[in-house]
PDB file of C-alpha atoms in Angstrom:
ATOM      1  CA  VAL X 112       0.706   1.158 -15.961  1.00  0.00           C
ATOM      2  CA  SER X 113       1.709  -2.479 -14.791  1.00  0.00           C
ATOM      3  CA  ILE X 114       0.424  -5.201 -13.342  1.00  0.00           C
ATOM      4  CA  MET X 115       2.676  -8.320 -12.036  1.00  0.00           C
ATOM      5  CA  GLU X 116       0.114 -11.430 -10.963  1.00  0.00           C
ATOM      6  CA  PRO X 117       1.910 -14.089  -8.960  1.00  0.00           C
ATOM      7  CA  ALA X 118       2.521 -16.295 -11.917  1.00  0.00           C
ATOM      8  CA  ASN X 119       4.110 -14.234 -14.122  1.00  0.00           C
ATOM      9  CA  ALA X 120       6.798 -12.587 -11.441  1.00  0.00           C
ATOM     10  CA  SER X 121       9.415 -12.416 -14.277  1.00  0.00           C
ATOM     11  CA  ALA X 122       7.243  -9.573 -15.860  1.00  0.00           C
ATOM     12  CA  LYS X 123       9.555  -6.542 -16.950  1.00  0.00           C
ATOM     13  CA  ARG X 124       9.014  -3.043 -16.463  1.00  0.00           C
ATOM     14  CA  ALA X 125       7.263  -0.776 -18.618  1.00  0.00           C
ATOM     15  CA  SER X 126      10.236   1.421 -20.411  1.00  0.00           C
ATOM     16  CA  ASN X 127       7.732   3.800 -21.888  1.00  0.00           C
ATOM     17  CA  ASN X 128       9.569   6.428 -19.599  1.00  0.00           C
ATOM     18  CA  GLN X 129      12.745   6.110 -20.567  1.00  0.00           C
ATOM     19  CA  THR X 130      12.915   8.570 -22.989  1.00  0.00           C
ATOM     20  CA  SER X 131      11.652  11.306 -20.701  1.00  0.00           C
ATOM     21  CA  THR X 132      13.786  13.641 -19.842  1.00  0.00           C
ATOM     22  CA  LYS X 133      12.080  13.351 -15.974  1.00  0.00           C
ATOM     23  CA  ARG X 134      12.160  10.112 -14.684  1.00  0.00           C
ATOM     24  CA  LYS X 135       8.629   9.277 -13.137  1.00  0.00           C
ATOM     25  CA  LEU X 136       8.958   8.364  -9.463  1.00  0.00           C
ATOM     26  CA  ARG X 137       7.721   4.683  -9.466  1.00  0.00           C
ATOM     27  CA  ILE X 138       5.133   3.404  -6.750  1.00  0.00           C
ATOM     28  CA  LEU X 139       4.709  -0.121  -5.543  1.00  0.00           C
ATOM     29  CA  CYS X 140       0.953  -0.446  -5.249  1.00  0.00           C
ATOM     30  CA  LEU X 141      -0.478  -2.930  -2.822  1.00  0.00           C
ATOM     31  CA  HIS X 142      -4.021  -3.523  -2.952  1.00  0.00           C
ATOM     32  CA  GLY X 143      -6.608  -4.248   0.273  1.00  0.00           C
ATOM     33  CA  TYR X 144      -7.737  -7.813   1.329  1.00  0.00           C
ATOM     34  CA  TYR X 145     -10.451  -9.586  -1.193  1.00  0.00           C
ATOM     35  CA  GLN X 146      -8.596  -7.884  -3.986  1.00  0.00           C
ATOM     36  CA  SER X 147      -5.528  -8.294  -6.968  1.00  0.00           C
ATOM     37  CA  GLY X 148      -3.653  -6.408  -8.641  1.00  0.00           C
ATOM     38  CA  ASN X 149      -5.967  -6.444 -10.906  1.00  0.00           C
ATOM     39  CA  ILE X 150      -9.106  -5.055  -9.183  1.00  0.00           C
ATOM     40  CA  PHE X 151      -7.213  -2.633  -7.164  1.00  0.00           C
ATOM     41  CA  MET X 152      -6.070  -1.093 -10.188  1.00  0.00           C
ATOM     42  CA  LYS X 153      -9.480  -1.057 -11.786  1.00  0.00           C
ATOM     43  CA  LYS X 154     -10.560   0.525  -8.842  1.00  0.00           C
ATOM     44  CA  THR X 155      -7.852   3.639  -8.559  1.00  0.00           C
ATOM     45  CA  GLY X 156      -8.052   4.959 -12.375  1.00  0.00           C
ATOM     46  CA  SER X 157      -9.240   8.790 -11.193  1.00  0.00           C
ATOM     47  CA  PHE X 158      -6.371   7.900  -8.687  1.00  0.00           C
ATOM     48  CA  ARG X 159      -3.607   7.698 -11.929  1.00  0.00           C
ATOM     49  CA  LYS X 160      -5.271  10.141 -13.855  1.00  0.00           C
ATOM     50  CA  ILE X 161      -4.535  12.696 -10.474  1.00  0.00           C
ATOM     51  CA  VAL X 162      -0.650  11.836 -10.169  1.00  0.00           C
ATOM     52  CA  GLN X 163      -0.077  10.245 -14.022  1.00  0.00           C
ATOM     53  CA  SER X 164       2.237  13.260 -14.472  1.00  0.00           C
ATOM     54  CA  MET X 165       4.260  12.228 -11.548  1.00  0.00           C
ATOM     55  CA  CYS X 166       4.597   9.017 -11.016  1.00  0.00           C
ATOM     56  CA  GLU X 167       4.159   5.053 -12.597  1.00  0.00           C
ATOM     57  CA  CYS X 168       1.985   2.848 -10.495  1.00  0.00           C
ATOM     58  CA  ILE X 169       3.505  -0.646 -10.364  1.00  0.00           C
ATOM     59  CA  TYR X 170       0.620  -2.974  -8.946  1.00  0.00           C
ATOM     60  CA  VAL X 171       1.230  -6.663  -7.929  1.00  0.00           C
ATOM     61  CA  THR X 172      -0.984  -9.508  -6.595  1.00  0.00           C
ATOM     62  CA  ALA X 173      -0.747 -11.237  -3.260  1.00  0.00           C
ATOM     63  CA  PRO X 174       0.783 -14.301  -3.212  1.00  0.00           C
ATOM     64  CA  HIS X 175      -2.642 -16.232  -1.039  1.00  0.00           C
ATOM     65  CA  GLN X 176      -5.859 -16.765  -3.205  1.00  0.00           C
ATOM     66  CA  ILE X 177      -9.012 -16.938  -1.412  1.00  0.00           C
ATOM     67  CA  ASP X 178     -11.294 -19.748  -1.475  1.00  0.00           C
ATOM     68  CA  VAL X 179     -14.475 -17.462  -1.512  1.00  0.00           C
ATOM     69  CA  LYS X 180     -16.436 -20.172  -0.464  1.00  0.00           C
ATOM     70  CA  THR X 181     -14.692 -20.832   2.737  1.00  0.00           C
ATOM     71  CA  GLN X 182     -13.015 -18.342   3.841  1.00  0.00           C
ATOM     72  CA  LYS X 183     -14.441 -15.621   5.933  1.00  0.00           C
ATOM     73  CA  SER X 184     -14.417 -11.920   5.017  1.00  0.00           C
ATOM     74  CA  GLU X 185     -12.619  -9.548   7.018  1.00  0.00           C
ATOM     75  CA  PRO X 186     -12.963  -6.207   8.141  1.00  0.00           C
ATOM     76  CA  ASP X 187     -11.021  -4.694   5.412  1.00  0.00           C
ATOM     77  CA  SER X 188     -12.880  -6.724   2.615  1.00  0.00           C
ATOM     78  CA  GLU X 189     -15.546  -3.571   1.306  1.00  0.00           C
ATOM     79  CA  ASP X 190     -15.384  -6.282  -1.597  1.00  0.00           C
ATOM     80  CA  ALA X 191     -16.088  -9.457   0.125  1.00  0.00           C
ATOM     81  CA  GLN X 192     -19.164  -7.653   1.686  1.00  0.00           C
ATOM     82  CA  SER X 193     -20.859  -5.493  -1.345  1.00  0.00           C
ATOM     83  CA  ASN X 194     -19.928  -8.096  -3.522  1.00  0.00           C
ATOM     84  CA  THR X 195     -19.258  -6.119  -6.290  1.00  0.00           C
ATOM     85  CA  ASN X 196     -16.515  -8.250  -7.957  1.00  0.00           C
ATOM     86  CA  ASN X 197     -17.261 -10.847 -10.964  1.00  0.00           C
ATOM     87  CA  SER X 198     -17.472 -13.893  -9.003  1.00  0.00           C
ATOM     88  CA  ASP X 199     -14.883 -15.435 -11.945  1.00  0.00           C
ATOM     89  CA  GLU X 200     -12.037 -12.926 -11.123  1.00  0.00           C
ATOM     90  CA  PRO X 201      -9.615 -14.851  -8.456  1.00  0.00           C
ATOM     91  CA  VAL X 202      -9.264 -12.873  -5.275  1.00  0.00           C
ATOM     92  CA  TYR X 203      -6.435 -12.772  -3.058  1.00  0.00           C
ATOM     93  CA  ALA X 204      -4.805 -11.819   0.878  1.00  0.00           C
ATOM     94  CA  TRP X 205      -1.490 -10.779   1.995  1.00  0.00           C
ATOM     95  CA  TRP X 206      -2.333 -12.755   5.161  1.00  0.00           C
ATOM     96  CA  PHE X 207      -5.174 -14.964   7.233  1.00  0.00           C
ATOM     97  CA  VAL X 208      -5.536 -14.411  10.887  1.00  0.00           C
ATOM     98  CA  GLU X 209      -7.331 -17.058  13.374  1.00  0.00           C
ATOM     99  CA  ASN X 210     -10.307 -16.637  15.303  1.00  0.00           C
ATOM    100  CA  ALA X 211     -11.238 -13.374  13.295  1.00  0.00           C
ATOM    101  CA  ALA X 212      -8.856 -11.510  15.849  1.00  0.00           C
ATOM    102  CA  TYR X 213      -8.171  -8.929  12.794  1.00  0.00           C
ATOM    103  CA  PHE X 214      -7.096  -5.954  14.720  1.00  0.00           C
ATOM    104  CA  THR X 215      -5.210  -8.000  17.786  1.00  0.00           C
ATOM    105  CA  ALA X 216      -3.632 -11.250  16.292  1.00  0.00           C
ATOM    106  CA  HIS X 217       0.083 -11.729  16.991  1.00  0.00           C
ATOM    107  CA  GLU X 218       0.501 -13.666  14.219  1.00  0.00           C
ATOM    108  CA  TYR X 219       0.393 -13.133  10.549  1.00  0.00           C
ATOM    109  CA  ILE X 220      -0.693 -16.662   8.590  1.00  0.00           C
ATOM    110  CA  GLY X 221       1.568 -16.188   5.145  1.00  0.00           C
ATOM    111  CA  LEU X 222       3.348 -13.094   6.196  1.00  0.00           C
ATOM    112  CA  GLU X 223       6.353 -14.692   5.626  1.00  0.00           C
ATOM    113  CA  ALA X 224       5.639 -16.318   2.222  1.00  0.00           C
ATOM    114  CA  THR X 225       4.602 -12.632   1.593  1.00  0.00           C
ATOM    115  CA  LEU X 226       7.699 -11.236   2.411  1.00  0.00           C
ATOM    116  CA  ASP X 227       9.783 -13.714  -0.119  1.00  0.00           C
ATOM    117  CA  TYR X 228       7.250 -13.312  -2.752  1.00  0.00           C
ATOM    118  CA  LEU X 229       8.355  -9.155  -2.409  1.00  0.00           C
ATOM    119  CA  ARG X 230      11.993  -9.845  -1.967  1.00  0.00           C
ATOM    120  CA  GLN X 231      11.458 -11.013  -5.405  1.00  0.00           C
ATOM    121  CA  ILE X 232       9.650  -8.112  -6.517  1.00  0.00           C
ATOM    122  CA  TRP X 233      12.041  -5.922  -5.282  1.00  0.00           C
ATOM    123  CA  LYS X 234      14.819  -7.907  -7.079  1.00  0.00           C
ATOM    124  CA  GLU X 235      12.550  -8.004 -10.692  1.00  0.00           C
ATOM    125  CA  GLN X 236      10.666  -4.962 -10.406  1.00  0.00           C
ATOM    126  CA  GLY X 237      12.530  -2.198  -8.647  1.00  0.00           C
ATOM    127  CA  PRO X 238      13.726  -0.140  -7.529  1.00  0.00           C
ATOM    128  CA  PHE X 239      10.479   1.899  -5.960  1.00  0.00           C
ATOM    129  CA  ASP X 240      10.123   5.240  -4.745  1.00  0.00           C
ATOM    130  CA  GLY X 241       7.563   4.815  -2.855  1.00  0.00           C
ATOM    131  CA  VAL X 242       4.707   2.197  -1.620  1.00  0.00           C
ATOM    132  CA  LEU X 243       1.297   2.836  -1.761  1.00  0.00           C
ATOM    133  CA  GLY X 244      -0.911   0.740   0.621  1.00  0.00           C
ATOM    134  CA  PHE X 245      -4.990   0.089   0.480  1.00  0.00           C
ATOM    135  CA  SER X 246      -6.160  -1.177   4.012  1.00  0.00           C
ATOM    136  CA  GLN X 247      -4.450  -4.893   4.457  1.00  0.00           C
ATOM    137  CA  GLY X 248      -2.095  -3.217   1.647  1.00  0.00           C
ATOM    138  CA  GLY X 249      -1.824  -0.978   3.953  1.00  0.00           C
ATOM    139  CA  VAL X 250      -0.979  -2.479   6.862  1.00  0.00           C
ATOM    140  CA  LEU X 251       2.104  -4.438   4.853  1.00  0.00           C
ATOM    141  CA  ALA X 252       3.087  -1.124   4.189  1.00  0.00           C
ATOM    142  CA  SER X 253       3.698  -0.067   7.519  1.00  0.00           C
ATOM    143  CA  LEU X 254       5.346  -3.715   7.913  1.00  0.00           C
ATOM    144  CA  LEU X 255       7.678  -2.418   5.212  1.00  0.00           C
ATOM    145  CA  CYS X 256       8.572   0.644   6.623  1.00  0.00           C
ATOM    146  CA  ALA X 257      10.239  -1.114   9.710  1.00  0.00           C
ATOM    147  CA  ARG X 258      12.075  -2.858   7.348  1.00  0.00           C
ATOM    148  CA  ARG X 259      13.563  -0.726   4.917  1.00  0.00           C
ATOM    149  CA  ASP X 260      16.851  -2.287   5.511  1.00  0.00           C
ATOM    150  CA  GLU X 261      15.486  -4.949   3.192  1.00  0.00           C
ATOM    151  CA  PHE X 262      12.827  -3.051   1.009  1.00  0.00           C
ATOM    152  CA  PRO X 263      14.435   0.309  -0.055  1.00  0.00           C
ATOM    153  CA  PHE X 264      12.062   3.405  -0.656  1.00  0.00           C
ATOM    154  CA  GLY X 265      11.627   7.088   0.344  1.00  0.00           C
ATOM    155  CA  PHE X 266       7.870   7.649   1.191  1.00  0.00           C
ATOM    156  CA  VAL X 267       4.913   5.644   2.015  1.00  0.00           C
ATOM    157  CA  ILE X 268       0.986   6.273   1.265  1.00  0.00           C
ATOM    158  CA  ILE X 269      -1.012   4.708   3.784  1.00  0.00           C
ATOM    159  CA  VAL X 270      -5.008   4.349   3.361  1.00  0.00           C
ATOM    160  CA  SER X 271      -7.543   3.062   5.570  1.00  0.00           C
ATOM    161  CA  ALA X 272      -5.240   0.920   7.242  1.00  0.00           C
ATOM    162  CA  PHE X 273      -4.446   0.247  11.011  1.00  0.00           C
ATOM    163  CA  PRO X 274      -1.446  -0.916  12.850  1.00  0.00           C
ATOM    164  CA  SER X 275      -0.334  -4.515  13.163  1.00  0.00           C
ATOM    165  CA  SER X 276       0.027  -5.968  16.796  1.00  0.00           C
ATOM    166  CA  LEU X 277       3.316  -7.836  15.405  1.00  0.00           C
ATOM    167  CA  PRO X 278       5.746  -7.120  18.198  1.00  0.00           C
ATOM    168  CA  PHE X 279       8.204  -5.570  16.015  1.00  0.00           C
ATOM    169  CA  GLN X 280       6.519  -3.519  14.543  1.00  0.00           C
ATOM    170  CA  ARG X 281       6.219  -0.583  16.738  1.00  0.00           C
ATOM    171  CA  ASP X 282       9.842  -0.490  17.887  1.00  0.00           C
ATOM    172  CA  ALA X 283      10.777  -0.875  14.442  1.00  0.00           C
ATOM    173  CA  LEU X 284       8.729   2.451  13.726  1.00  0.00           C
ATOM    174  CA  ALA X 285       9.717   4.443  16.511  1.00  0.00           C
ATOM    175  CA  LYS X 286      13.644   3.833  14.881  1.00  0.00           C
ATOM    176  CA  ILE X 287      13.048   4.886  11.049  1.00  0.00           C
ATOM    177  CA  ASP X 288      14.746   7.583   9.618  1.00  0.00           C
ATOM    178  CA  PRO X 289      12.695  10.876  11.318  1.00  0.00           C
ATOM    179  CA  GLN X 290      13.136  12.448   7.370  1.00  0.00           C
ATOM    180  CA  PHE X 291      10.960   9.874   6.027  1.00  0.00           C
ATOM    181  CA  ARG X 292       7.943  11.027   4.283  1.00  0.00           C
ATOM    182  CA  SER X 293       4.691   9.385   5.178  1.00  0.00           C
ATOM    183  CA  LEU X 294       0.712  10.122   4.227  1.00  0.00           C
ATOM    184  CA  HIS X 295      -1.720   9.111   5.929  1.00  0.00           C
ATOM    185  CA  VAL X 296      -5.268   8.840   4.473  1.00  0.00           C
ATOM    186  CA  TRP X 297      -8.693   7.700   6.168  1.00  0.00           C
ATOM    187  CA  GLY X 298     -12.486   8.248   5.533  1.00  0.00           C
ATOM    188  CA  GLU X 299     -14.404  10.006   8.417  1.00  0.00           C
ATOM    189  CA  THR X 300     -17.623   7.644   7.262  1.00  0.00           C
ATOM    190  CA  ASP X 301     -15.260   4.362   7.241  1.00  0.00           C
ATOM    191  CA  THR X 302     -16.880   1.643   8.885  1.00  0.00           C
ATOM    192  CA  LEU X 303     -14.261  -1.359   7.507  1.00  0.00           C
ATOM    193  CA  ILE X 304     -11.468   0.420   9.296  1.00  0.00           C
ATOM    194  CA  VAL X 305     -13.216   3.353  11.582  1.00  0.00           C
ATOM    195  CA  PRO X 306     -10.794   6.485  11.243  1.00  0.00           C
ATOM    196  CA  SER X 307      -9.525   5.937  14.534  1.00  0.00           C
ATOM    197  CA  ARG X 308      -7.079   3.042  13.937  1.00  0.00           C
ATOM    198  CA  SER X 309      -5.860   5.156  10.765  1.00  0.00           C
ATOM    199  CA  LYS X 310      -5.024   7.715  13.383  1.00  0.00           C
ATOM    200  CA  GLU X 311      -3.377   5.316  15.522  1.00  0.00           C
ATOM    201  CA  LEU X 312      -1.108   4.045  12.715  1.00  0.00           C
ATOM    202  CA  CYS X 313      -0.669   7.385  11.599  1.00  0.00           C
ATOM    203  CA  GLU X 314       1.091   8.308  15.141  1.00  0.00           C
ATOM    204  CA  LEU X 315       3.753   5.572  14.625  1.00  0.00           C
ATOM    205  CA  PHE X 316       5.219   7.369  11.874  1.00  0.00           C
ATOM    206  CA  PRO X 317       8.128  10.335  12.615  1.00  0.00           C
ATOM    207  CA  SER X 318       6.007  13.891  12.950  1.00  0.00           C
ATOM    208  CA  GLN X 319       8.877  15.647  10.929  1.00  0.00           C
ATOM    209  CA  GLN X 320       7.201  14.813   7.339  1.00  0.00           C
ATOM    210  CA  ARG X 321       4.299  13.301   8.362  1.00  0.00           C
ATOM    211  CA  SER X 322       1.087  14.113   6.284  1.00  0.00           C
ATOM    212  CA  THR X 323      -2.674  13.147   6.795  1.00  0.00           C
ATOM    213  CA  LEU X 324      -5.993  13.762   4.802  1.00  0.00           C
ATOM    214  CA  SER X 325      -8.908  13.157   6.282  1.00  0.00           C
ATOM    215  CA  HIS X 326     -11.923  12.830   3.823  1.00  0.00           C
ATOM    216  CA  PRO X 327     -15.435  12.649   3.811  1.00  0.00           C
ATOM    217  CA  GLY X 328     -15.728   9.546   2.341  1.00  0.00           C
ATOM    218  CA  GLY X 329     -16.009   5.956   3.203  1.00  0.00           C
ATOM    219  CA  HIS X 330     -13.615   2.904   2.506  1.00  0.00           C
ATOM    220  CA  VAL X 331     -11.663   4.293  -0.571  1.00  0.00           C
ATOM    221  CA  VAL X 332      -8.563   5.973  -1.959  1.00  0.00           C
ATOM    222  CA  PRO X 333     -10.541   9.121  -2.346  1.00  0.00           C
ATOM    223  CA  THR X 334     -10.273  11.561  -5.552  1.00  0.00           C
ATOM    224  CA  SER X 335     -12.170  14.259  -4.613  1.00  0.00           C
ATOM    225  CA  SER X 336     -11.216  17.834  -5.431  1.00  0.00           C
ATOM    226  CA  LEU X 337      -9.989  18.036  -1.520  1.00  0.00           C
ATOM    227  CA  ALA X 338      -7.611  14.874  -1.922  1.00  0.00           C
ATOM    228  CA  LYS X 339      -6.158  15.657  -5.382  1.00  0.00           C
ATOM    229  CA  PRO X 340      -3.674  18.923  -4.141  1.00  0.00           C
ATOM    230  CA  VAL X 341      -2.644  16.734  -0.844  1.00  0.00           C
ATOM    231  CA  PHE X 342      -1.457  14.034  -3.416  1.00  0.00           C
ATOM    232  CA  ARG X 343       0.094  15.912  -5.831  1.00  0.00           C
ATOM    233  CA  GLU X 344       1.941  18.384  -3.270  1.00  0.00           C
ATOM    234  CA  PHE X 345       3.261  15.441  -1.164  1.00  0.00           C
ATOM    235  CA  LEU X 346       4.706  13.713  -4.304  1.00  0.00           C
ATOM    236  CA  GLN X 347       5.945  17.012  -5.469  1.00  0.00           C
ATOM    237  CA  ALA X 348       7.780  17.585  -1.902  1.00  0.00           C
ATOM    238  CA  TYR X 349       9.723  14.122  -2.182  1.00  0.00           C
ATOM    239  CA  ILE X 350      10.761  14.695  -5.646  1.00  0.00           C
ATOM    240  CA  ASP X 351      11.667  18.451  -4.534  1.00  0.00           C
ATOM    241  CA  ALA X 352      13.859  17.136  -1.464  1.00  0.00           C
ATOM    242  CA  THR X 353      15.533  14.211  -3.510  1.00  0.00           C
ATOM    243  CA  SER X 354      16.697  16.451  -6.532  1.00  0.00           C
ATOM    244  CA  ASN X 355      18.214  18.975  -3.819  1.00  0.00           C
ATOM    245  CA  LEU X 356      20.000  16.014  -2.638  1.00  0.00           C
ATOM    246  CA  SER X 357      21.061  14.674  -5.973  1.00  0.00           C
ATOM    247  CA  HIS X 358      22.340  18.364  -6.517  1.00  0.00           C
ATOM    248  CA  SER X 359      24.082  19.344  -3.576  1.00  0.00           C
TER     249      SER X 359
END
């Protein structure tokens, strides 16, 4: 497991896999609004156990710190609503929007700074095989899918997210490689990002290699007996496909 905060962007990747005969997949993990790389790492410990034999998770923290005293919570901020985080631990956002227009905003304030930050992440921590994005981080992951010429990676796992209203996204996603692999996950009882929004985002991706996981839970990365084989089979399919390409 690797964590990188904005203040130590030069941190080197862990080298514990270099001696392995089989290279593990490297997945960049993007947290939700009102979280951080460290908070998301703590919340996804069970997920890492499911996939630990197949991949290494690299957690990064968004560049925009939230003023918890003045910033309104967004609909994907489970931690803001439940107040489950230690109040001393700083929380972050990938961008902000005006007038609480979370689902319809045509401007994401701070997005360009986030993209600049991620360019440095790719340069210093990459390459990455895939991206895992949760909630606001899932929306960001979908934006990166539309910019894979700048941010190269081979698959995406999007959990409890929604389609961006930024003008370029839909057209760009319509043009991506039809063999690009995506897994879309949502909770049937999620009241923060309702399933219909996650399904709408899912439909923007190429259908040939698109997988879905609907689980009975809420706004979480699921780790139930239903979810385990879906995550593993999705990752194994990518491993098999890339292995076949490298030997062809």
